[in-house]
Amino acid sequence: MIIDNIEQSQKQKFDFVIIGSGPAGLTLALNLEKKKFKIALVEAGERFFSEESQNYYKGEINFEFPRKTNESRLSMFGGTMGHWGGTCRPLDTYDFDKWPFNKNELNIFTEESTKLLEIKNSFREEYINENLKLIEFQVSKVQYGEKYFDKIKNSKFITLYLNSPVINLNGKNFKTEKAKIFSKERKKTYELYGKVFVLSSGGIENSRILLNLDNINNKLYNSNLPIGNYWYEHPFKELGNGFVQKKNLKENLNTSLNHFVNMFNAGNESDAYSIAPTEKFIKNNNILNSCCWLVTHERSNNNYKNIIKNLLCISPNLSQDILNMFEKKISCGATIYSSWEQEPEFLNRITLSKKKDQFNNFLPKIIYRKSELVRKTASKVFEEIGHYLIENNLGRLAGYEFLFDTNKNYLSDAGWHHMGGTIMGLNEKSSVVDKNLKVHGSKNLFIAGSSVFPTGGHANPTLTIVALSLRLGNYLSKNFLRFEI
């Protein structure tokens, strides 16, 4: 239900207070609802997008981050899922090397996750050779804010608080007892009491809330946790272009994996091949995980000039091959796009600005730079795809300058996948939450969402966020009586 008497709600104690109604918080709330727990779901934003709510997400950016903090996330019911593209894929098995549990612990929740997102549980792979493989994505059309609003509205067990930013959390002896919230509608502050509290406010806000709690010396968890550190993104960039023999490429790869071309607005006459490095190639080259999309499209002769010039500058011996391809008139334009992994680094972080919001809490500040390993990853995978095309006489690629010039600065075109800042791990010196997502030292404060990812691979995080929330719900349900003490 949607709360219409906030004063009345202060007289009850909820089993769970979940802060944030994005995919992490909503998935968790719906999971716990099945067990008939009493749940408060607190959302800082409104039912729909508004500029006023977005102002709450303002912050500062240092260095290379490409998006404003109130542009890359949404303060509204359903959270940032309101502008996601729907691309889904689980992390690879080797992406879990630095996680405190292996992929099998999430696999048991994949079927339920895909049902919630209304996609097929099909993420096949086909090896091209020992270095490259084709991979499969699914695209969800689900927007949580639209799909689940009526269900939440009519729920007997979930109480939804809209337009209610959390100001702080309070408690004692490492136990959180209440959340102080501000009702924008009534212009008053209220307190919500609960047995278990879960922060699910996104990859920036989870860190900001905890960092502000540190400032008021609220002893709810262990001190000196690396809150805000190890924050990272998925760089996304066009890496280069060229030309391919479209028919031969299609016959050579001969794949039945999903046709993913419309993500790039290239049209149904084009093809898009999702190409990733194998685990062997990643480890042999000491690089990160990656996905490149080789997208074919028609291109007029005028557009070939710069491509050919770049190719000949890099590889002058290719000139006869290029001329032969033109004479056959079977070449087609090609562009390589990539979304790839960034390693979590301690100095990349969410910290606090000197500026404050209307509740006297500090705004977030993003400190973000990409390492040389990030560039190396993009370069190595691009080159390997280029080698594959050459070896099989399928085409030629020319990479952009930033791939090969370490002095060339470049900005990612992404900025939407916020990960890290409250990462999970076994050692509290290098992590904020344990393997069950409980904040180190706390008795009842948990964190959900991509901010807990120790590493993020290259796959879009939403499917993993949903699976993690289902896993958390399973843990909280089984252990709930422990939190009543």
Coordinates of C-alpha atoms in Angstrom, one line a residue:
M1 CA 0.0 0.0 0.0
I2 CA 1.0 3.6 -0.4
I3 CA 1.1 5.4 2.9
D4 CA -1.5 8.0 3.4
N5 CA -1.1 8.4 7.2
I6 CA 2.6 8.6 7.9
E7 CA 1.9 9.5 11.6
Q8 CA 0.1 6.3 12.1
S9 CA 2.9 4.3 10.5
Q10 CA 5.3 5.5 13.2
K11 CA 3.5 3.4 15.8
Q12 CA 4.5 0.1 14.2
K13 CA 7.8 -1.7 13.9
F14 CA 8.5 -3.1 10.5
D15 CA 10.3 -6.4 9.9
F16 CA 12.3 -4.8 7.1
V17 CA 13.0 -1.2 6.1
I18 CA 14.3 -1.1 2.5
I19 CA 15.7 2.2 1.3
G20 CA 15.4 2.5 -2.5
S21 CA 12.9 1.2 -4.9
G22 CA 15.2 0.3 -7.9
P23 CA 15.7 -3.2 -9.1
A24 CA 17.6 -4.2 -6.0
G25 CA 15.1 -2.9 -3.5
L26 CA 12.0 -3.8 -5.4
T27 CA 13.2 -7.4 -6.1
L28 CA 14.0 -7.8 -2.4
A29 CA 10.7 -6.3 -1.2
L30 CA 8.6 -8.6 -3.5
N31 CA 10.6 -11.6 -2.4
L32 CA 10.1 -10.9 1.3
E33 CA 6.4 -10.2 0.7
K34 CA 5.9 -13.8 -0.3
K35 CA 6.9 -14.7 3.3
K36 CA 4.3 -12.2 4.7
F37 CA 6.9 -10.0 6.4
K38 CA 6.0 -6.3 7.1
I39 CA 8.0 -4.2 4.9
A40 CA 8.6 -0.4 4.6
L41 CA 9.8 0.5 1.1
V42 CA 11.3 4.0 1.1
E43 CA 11.8 6.0 -2.1
A44 CA 13.3 9.5 -2.2
G45 CA 11.7 10.3 -5.5
E46 CA 8.2 10.5 -6.9
R47 CA 6.0 8.0 -8.8
F48 CA 7.3 9.4 -12.0
F49 CA 10.3 11.5 -13.1
S50 CA 10.5 15.1 -11.9
E51 CA 13.2 17.7 -12.1
E52 CA 12.7 18.4 -8.4
S53 CA 13.5 14.9 -7.4
Q54 CA 16.5 14.8 -9.7
N55 CA 17.9 17.8 -7.9
Y56 CA 18.3 15.5 -4.9
Y57 CA 20.8 13.5 -6.9
K58 CA 23.2 16.4 -7.6
G59 CA 26.9 16.0 -6.8
E60 CA 30.4 16.8 -8.0
I61 CA 32.7 15.0 -10.5
N62 CA 36.5 15.0 -10.7
F63 CA 38.5 13.9 -13.7
E64 CA 37.1 11.5 -16.3
F65 CA 33.6 10.6 -15.4
P66 CA 31.3 11.4 -18.4
R67 CA 27.9 12.0 -16.7
K68 CA 26.5 14.4 -14.2
T69 CA 25.4 12.6 -11.0
N70 CA 21.8 13.7 -11.5
E71 CA 21.8 12.6 -15.2
S72 CA 23.2 9.0 -14.8
R73 CA 20.6 7.9 -12.2
L74 CA 16.9 8.5 -11.6
S75 CA 15.2 9.4 -8.3
M76 CA 11.8 7.9 -8.9
F77 CA 9.8 4.7 -8.2
G78 CA 11.6 2.0 -10.0
G79 CA 14.9 3.8 -9.8
T80 CA 17.4 4.1 -12.6
M81 CA 15.7 1.2 -14.4
G82 CA 13.5 3.9 -15.8
H83 CA 16.1 4.6 -18.5
W84 CA 17.9 1.3 -18.9
G85 CA 18.2 -0.3 -22.3
G86 CA 17.1 -3.8 -21.1
T87 CA 20.4 -5.6 -22.0
C88 CA 20.9 -8.6 -19.8
R89 CA 23.6 -11.2 -19.4
P90 CA 25.1 -12.9 -16.3
L91 CA 28.7 -12.5 -15.3
D92 CA 31.2 -15.1 -16.5
T93 CA 32.4 -17.8 -14.1
Y94 CA 35.9 -16.2 -14.0
D95 CA 34.4 -12.8 -13.1
F96 CA 33.9 -14.3 -9.6
D97 CA 37.6 -14.9 -8.9
K98 CA 37.6 -12.0 -6.4
W99 CA 34.0 -12.6 -5.0
P100 CA 33.6 -14.3 -1.6
F101 CA 31.5 -17.0 -3.3
N102 CA 31.4 -18.6 -6.7
K103 CA 29.0 -18.2 -9.6
N104 CA 27.0 -21.4 -8.7
E105 CA 25.6 -19.5 -5.6
L106 CA 23.9 -17.1 -8.0
N107 CA 23.1 -19.6 -10.8
I108 CA 20.3 -21.0 -8.6
F109 CA 18.5 -17.7 -8.8
T110 CA 19.0 -17.1 -12.5
E111 CA 15.7 -18.7 -13.6
E112 CA 13.7 -16.6 -11.2
S113 CA 15.6 -13.5 -12.2
T114 CA 14.9 -14.0 -15.9
K115 CA 11.2 -14.5 -15.1
L116 CA 11.1 -11.2 -13.2
L117 CA 12.7 -9.5 -16.2
E118 CA 10.6 -11.5 -18.7
I119 CA 13.5 -12.8 -20.8
K120 CA 14.7 -16.2 -21.8
N121 CA 17.2 -17.9 -19.5
S122 CA 19.5 -18.4 -22.5
F123 CA 23.0 -17.0 -22.6
R124 CA 24.8 -19.3 -25.0
E125 CA 28.4 -19.1 -26.1
E126 CA 30.1 -20.4 -29.3
Y127 CA 33.8 -20.5 -29.6
I128 CA 35.3 -18.9 -32.7
N129 CA 38.8 -20.1 -31.8
E130 CA 40.9 -20.5 -28.6
N131 CA 41.0 -16.7 -28.2
L132 CA 37.5 -15.4 -29.1
K133 CA 33.9 -16.5 -28.6
L134 CA 30.5 -15.3 -29.6
I135 CA 28.2 -14.6 -26.7
E136 CA 24.4 -14.1 -26.3
F137 CA 22.5 -11.4 -24.6
Q138 CA 18.8 -11.1 -23.9
V139 CA 16.9 -7.8 -23.9
S140 CA 14.2 -7.1 -21.3
K141 CA 11.3 -4.7 -21.9
V142 CA 10.4 -4.6 -18.2
Q143 CA 10.4 -1.3 -16.3
Y144 CA 10.0 -2.1 -12.6
G145 CA 8.3 1.2 -12.0
E146 CA 5.5 0.4 -14.5
K147 CA 5.3 -3.4 -13.9
Y148 CA 5.1 -3.5 -10.1
F149 CA 3.5 -0.2 -9.0
D150 CA 0.0 -1.6 -8.8
K151 CA 1.2 -4.7 -7.0
I152 CA 3.0 -2.6 -4.4
K153 CA -0.1 -0.3 -4.1
N154 CA -2.4 -3.2 -3.4
S155 CA 0.0 -5.2 -1.2
K156 CA -1.0 -6.0 2.4
F157 CA 2.6 -6.4 3.5
I158 CA 4.5 -3.6 1.7
T159 CA 4.1 0.0 2.7
L160 CA 5.5 2.4 0.1
Y161 CA 6.8 5.8 1.1
L162 CA 7.2 8.1 -1.9
N163 CA 8.9 11.5 -1.9
S164 CA 10.7 10.5 1.3
P165 CA 14.5 10.9 1.3
V166 CA 16.3 9.2 4.2
I167 CA 18.2 11.8 6.2
N168 CA 20.1 9.3 8.5
L169 CA 20.0 6.1 10.4
N170 CA 20.1 5.8 14.2
G171 CA 20.8 3.1 16.7
K172 CA 23.3 1.9 19.2
N173 CA 25.6 -1.0 20.0
F174 CA 26.0 -1.8 16.3
K175 CA 22.3 -2.2 15.8
T176 CA 20.3 0.1 13.5
E177 CA 16.9 0.9 15.1
K178 CA 15.3 3.6 13.0
A179 CA 15.5 5.5 9.8
K180 CA 14.8 9.3 9.9
I181 CA 13.0 10.3 6.7
F182 CA 11.7 13.6 5.3
S183 CA 8.2 13.7 3.8
K184 CA 8.4 16.3 1.0
E185 CA 4.6 16.3 0.9
R186 CA 4.1 17.2 4.6
K187 CA 7.4 19.0 5.0
K188 CA 8.1 17.1 8.2
T189 CA 10.6 14.5 9.4
Y190 CA 9.5 11.1 10.6
E191 CA 11.1 8.0 12.1
L192 CA 10.6 4.4 10.8
Y193 CA 11.4 1.6 13.2
G194 CA 12.5 -1.8 11.9
K195 CA 14.3 -5.0 12.8
V196 CA 16.4 -5.2 9.6
F197 CA 17.5 -2.3 7.4
V198 CA 18.7 -2.6 3.8
L199 CA 20.3 0.2 1.8
S200 CA 19.4 -0.3 -1.9
S201 CA 19.8 3.3 -3.1
G202 CA 22.2 2.7 -6.0
G203 CA 25.9 2.7 -6.7
I204 CA 26.5 6.3 -5.6
E205 CA 23.9 6.8 -2.9
N206 CA 24.7 3.7 -0.9
S207 CA 28.2 5.1 -0.3
R208 CA 27.0 8.6 0.3
I209 CA 24.5 7.6 3.0
L210 CA 27.2 5.6 4.9
L211 CA 29.8 8.3 4.5
N212 CA 27.4 10.8 6.0
L213 CA 26.7 8.4 8.9
D214 CA 30.4 8.3 9.6
N215 CA 30.4 12.1 9.9
I216 CA 27.8 12.1 12.7
N217 CA 29.8 9.3 14.5
N218 CA 26.9 7.0 14.5
K219 CA 28.3 3.7 15.8
L220 CA 26.3 1.2 13.7
Y221 CA 29.1 -0.8 12.2
N222 CA 32.9 -1.2 12.3
S223 CA 35.1 1.9 11.9
N224 CA 37.6 2.4 9.1
L225 CA 35.8 0.4 6.4
P226 CA 36.8 1.4 2.9
I227 CA 33.4 3.0 2.2
G228 CA 33.2 4.7 -1.2
N229 CA 36.5 3.1 -2.4
Y230 CA 36.9 0.7 -5.2
W231 CA 34.3 2.4 -7.3
Y232 CA 34.2 1.7 -11.0
E233 CA 32.1 1.7 -14.2
H234 CA 31.9 -0.1 -17.5
P235 CA 33.7 2.0 -20.2
F236 CA 31.8 2.0 -23.5
K237 CA 33.4 3.3 -26.6
E238 CA 33.5 3.0 -30.4
L239 CA 36.9 1.5 -31.0
G240 CA 37.3 1.7 -34.8
N241 CA 35.8 0.8 -38.1
G242 CA 36.7 -0.8 -41.4
F243 CA 35.1 -3.1 -44.0
V244 CA 34.2 -6.8 -44.1
Q245 CA 32.9 -9.3 -46.6
K246 CA 29.5 -9.5 -45.0
K247 CA 28.3 -12.7 -46.7
N248 CA 31.5 -14.6 -46.0
L249 CA 31.6 -13.3 -42.4
K250 CA 28.1 -14.6 -41.9
E251 CA 28.8 -18.0 -43.4
N252 CA 32.1 -18.3 -41.5
L253 CA 30.5 -17.5 -38.1
N254 CA 27.3 -19.3 -38.9
T255 CA 25.7 -18.4 -35.5
S256 CA 22.2 -18.8 -34.2
L257 CA 22.7 -16.4 -31.3
N258 CA 20.5 -13.4 -30.7
H259 CA 20.4 -10.8 -33.4
F260 CA 21.5 -7.8 -31.3
V261 CA 21.8 -5.2 -34.0
N262 CA 19.1 -2.7 -33.1
M263 CA 21.0 -1.7 -30.0
F264 CA 23.2 0.2 -32.4
N265 CA 20.4 1.6 -34.6
A266 CA 22.0 0.0 -37.7
G267 CA 18.8 -1.5 -39.1
N268 CA 17.6 -5.0 -39.6
E269 CA 19.7 -5.4 -42.8
S270 CA 22.8 -5.2 -40.7
D271 CA 24.4 -7.8 -38.5
A272 CA 25.9 -7.5 -35.0
Y273 CA 28.3 -10.1 -33.6
S274 CA 28.9 -10.0 -29.9
I275 CA 32.5 -11.1 -29.5
A276 CA 34.3 -11.7 -26.2
P277 CA 37.8 -12.9 -25.3
T278 CA 38.1 -16.4 -23.8
E279 CA 39.3 -17.0 -20.3
K280 CA 42.6 -18.3 -21.8
F281 CA 43.1 -15.1 -23.8
I282 CA 42.3 -12.9 -20.8
K283 CA 44.8 -14.7 -18.6
N284 CA 47.6 -15.0 -21.2
N285 CA 47.5 -11.3 -21.9
N286 CA 46.8 -10.1 -18.4
I287 CA 43.8 -8.1 -19.4
L288 CA 40.2 -7.6 -18.1
N289 CA 37.0 -9.1 -19.5
S290 CA 35.4 -7.4 -22.5
C291 CA 32.7 -7.5 -25.2
C292 CA 33.0 -6.1 -28.6
W293 CA 30.2 -5.7 -31.1
L294 CA 31.2 -6.1 -34.7
V295 CA 28.3 -4.3 -36.5
T296 CA 28.0 -4.4 -40.3
H297 CA 26.2 -1.7 -42.3
E298 CA 26.1 -0.3 -45.8
R299 CA 28.6 2.5 -46.4
S300 CA 29.0 4.7 -49.5
N301 CA 32.4 4.8 -51.3
N302 CA 32.9 8.4 -50.0
N303 CA 33.1 7.0 -46.4
Y304 CA 35.9 4.6 -47.3
K305 CA 38.6 7.2 -47.7
N306 CA 39.5 7.8 -44.1
I307 CA 39.3 4.1 -43.3
I308 CA 41.6 3.2 -46.1
K309 CA 44.1 5.9 -45.2
N310 CA 44.2 4.7 -41.6
L311 CA 44.6 1.1 -42.7
L312 CA 47.4 1.9 -45.1
C313 CA 49.2 4.0 -42.5
I314 CA 49.1 1.1 -40.1
S315 CA 49.6 -1.8 -42.5
P316 CA 50.8 -0.6 -46.0
N317 CA 51.3 -4.1 -47.2
L318 CA 47.5 -4.5 -47.2
S319 CA 47.0 -2.3 -50.2
Q320 CA 46.6 -5.0 -52.7
D321 CA 44.1 -6.9 -50.6
I322 CA 42.1 -3.8 -50.1
L323 CA 42.0 -3.1 -53.9
N324 CA 41.0 -6.7 -54.5
M325 CA 38.0 -6.4 -52.1
F326 CA 36.9 -3.2 -53.9
E327 CA 37.1 -4.9 -57.3
K328 CA 34.9 -7.7 -56.1
K329 CA 32.4 -5.1 -54.8
I330 CA 31.4 -7.3 -51.9
S331 CA 32.7 -5.3 -49.0
C332 CA 30.4 -3.7 -46.4
G333 CA 31.0 -1.1 -43.7
A334 CA 31.8 -2.3 -40.2
T335 CA 32.1 -0.6 -36.9
I336 CA 33.5 -2.0 -33.6
Y337 CA 31.9 -0.9 -30.3
S338 CA 32.9 -2.2 -26.9
S339 CA 31.8 -2.3 -23.3
W340 CA 34.5 -3.7 -21.1
E341 CA 35.6 -4.3 -17.6
Q342 CA 37.3 -1.8 -15.4
E343 CA 39.3 -3.0 -12.4
P344 CA 38.2 -1.6 -9.0
E345 CA 41.0 0.7 -7.7
F346 CA 41.2 2.1 -4.2
L347 CA 41.6 5.7 -5.3
N348 CA 38.6 5.6 -7.6
R349 CA 35.9 6.4 -5.1
I350 CA 32.8 8.1 -3.9
T351 CA 33.7 10.7 -1.4
L352 CA 31.8 13.7 0.0
S353 CA 31.7 17.2 -1.5
K354 CA 32.0 20.3 0.7
K355 CA 28.5 21.2 -0.5
K356 CA 25.4 20.1 1.5
D357 CA 21.8 19.2 0.7
Q358 CA 18.8 20.7 2.4
F359 CA 19.1 18.1 5.2
N360 CA 22.7 19.2 6.1
N361 CA 24.1 16.0 4.5
F362 CA 27.1 16.3 2.2
L363 CA 26.6 15.7 -1.5
P364 CA 28.6 13.0 -3.3
K365 CA 31.7 13.6 -5.2
I366 CA 33.1 11.1 -7.8
I367 CA 36.8 10.6 -8.1
Y368 CA 37.3 8.6 -11.3
R369 CA 40.1 7.7 -13.7
K370 CA 40.7 4.9 -16.1
S371 CA 43.9 2.9 -15.7
E372 CA 46.3 1.8 -18.5
L373 CA 45.0 -1.7 -18.0
V374 CA 41.6 -0.5 -19.2
R375 CA 43.1 0.9 -22.4
K376 CA 45.2 -2.3 -22.9
T377 CA 42.2 -4.5 -22.6
A378 CA 40.3 -2.6 -25.3
S379 CA 43.4 -2.6 -27.6
K380 CA 44.2 -6.3 -27.2
V381 CA 40.7 -7.5 -27.9
F382 CA 40.3 -5.1 -30.9
E383 CA 43.6 -6.3 -32.3
E384 CA 42.6 -10.0 -31.9
I385 CA 39.4 -9.5 -33.7
G386 CA 41.3 -7.7 -36.5
H387 CA 43.7 -10.7 -36.7
Y388 CA 40.8 -13.1 -37.0
L389 CA 39.4 -11.1 -39.9
I390 CA 42.8 -11.0 -41.7
E391 CA 43.6 -14.7 -41.1
N392 CA 40.2 -15.7 -42.6
N393 CA 40.3 -13.0 -45.4
L394 CA 37.0 -11.6 -44.1
G395 CA 37.9 -7.9 -43.8
R396 CA 40.1 -5.2 -42.3
L397 CA 39.8 -2.9 -39.3
A398 CA 41.4 0.4 -38.3
G399 CA 41.4 1.3 -34.6
Y400 CA 41.1 4.8 -33.2
E401 CA 44.3 6.5 -32.0
F402 CA 43.5 6.3 -28.3
L403 CA 43.8 2.5 -28.4
F404 CA 47.5 2.7 -29.3
D405 CA 48.7 6.0 -28.0
T406 CA 49.1 5.9 -24.2
N407 CA 49.3 9.7 -24.1
K408 CA 45.9 10.1 -25.8
N409 CA 43.2 10.9 -23.3
Y410 CA 39.7 9.6 -24.0
L411 CA 36.3 9.7 -22.4
S412 CA 34.0 6.8 -22.1
D413 CA 30.5 7.3 -23.7
A414 CA 28.9 5.4 -20.8
G415 CA 28.6 6.4 -17.2
W416 CA 25.4 4.5 -16.4
H417 CA 26.7 1.4 -14.6
H418 CA 27.8 2.4 -11.1
M419 CA 29.5 -0.4 -9.2
G420 CA 31.6 -0.7 -6.1
G421 CA 32.0 1.7 -3.2
T422 CA 30.5 -0.8 -0.7
I423 CA 32.1 -4.0 -2.1
M424 CA 31.7 -7.4 -0.5
G425 CA 34.6 -9.5 0.9
L426 CA 35.9 -11.5 3.8
N427 CA 38.4 -8.9 5.0
E428 CA 36.9 -5.7 6.4
K429 CA 40.1 -3.8 5.6
S430 CA 39.3 -4.2 1.9
S431 CA 35.5 -4.6 1.9
V432 CA 32.4 -3.0 3.4
V433 CA 30.0 -6.0 3.5
D434 CA 30.4 -9.7 4.0
K435 CA 29.3 -12.5 1.7
N436 CA 25.7 -12.1 2.9
L437 CA 25.8 -8.4 2.2
K438 CA 25.7 -7.4 5.9
V439 CA 27.9 -4.4 6.8
H440 CA 31.0 -5.5 8.7
G441 CA 30.3 -5.2 12.4
S442 CA 26.6 -4.4 12.1
K443 CA 24.0 -6.7 13.5
N444 CA 21.2 -5.8 11.1
L445 CA 22.3 -3.4 8.3
F446 CA 22.6 -4.8 4.8
I447 CA 23.4 -3.4 1.4
A448 CA 21.9 -4.5 -1.9
G449 CA 22.7 -3.5 -5.5
S450 CA 25.8 -3.2 -7.7
S451 CA 27.7 -1.2 -5.1
V452 CA 28.6 -4.5 -3.5
F453 CA 30.2 -6.0 -6.7
P454 CA 33.9 -6.8 -6.0
T455 CA 34.3 -6.9 -9.8
G456 CA 31.9 -6.3 -12.6
G457 CA 33.1 -8.2 -15.7
H458 CA 31.7 -6.6 -18.9
A459 CA 28.0 -7.7 -18.6
N460 CA 25.3 -5.2 -17.8
P461 CA 24.8 -5.4 -14.0
T462 CA 20.9 -5.6 -13.8
L463 CA 20.5 -9.3 -14.0
T464 CA 23.2 -9.9 -11.4
I465 CA 21.6 -7.2 -9.2
V466 CA 18.3 -9.0 -9.3
A467 CA 19.9 -12.4 -8.6
L468 CA 21.8 -11.0 -5.6
S469 CA 18.6 -9.5 -4.2
L470 CA 16.9 -12.9 -4.5
R471 CA 19.8 -14.5 -2.7
L472 CA 19.7 -11.8 0.0
G473 CA 16.0 -12.3 0.4
N474 CA 16.5 -16.0 0.9
Y475 CA 19.2 -15.4 3.5
L476 CA 17.1 -12.8 5.4
S477 CA 14.0 -15.1 5.4
K478 CA 15.9 -18.0 6.8
N479 CA 17.7 -16.0 9.5
F480 CA 15.0 -13.5 10.4
L481 CA 14.6 -14.8 14.0
R482 CA 18.2 -13.9 14.7
F483 CA 17.4 -10.2 14.1
E484 CA 14.5 -10.2 16.6
I485 CA 16.9 -10.5 19.6

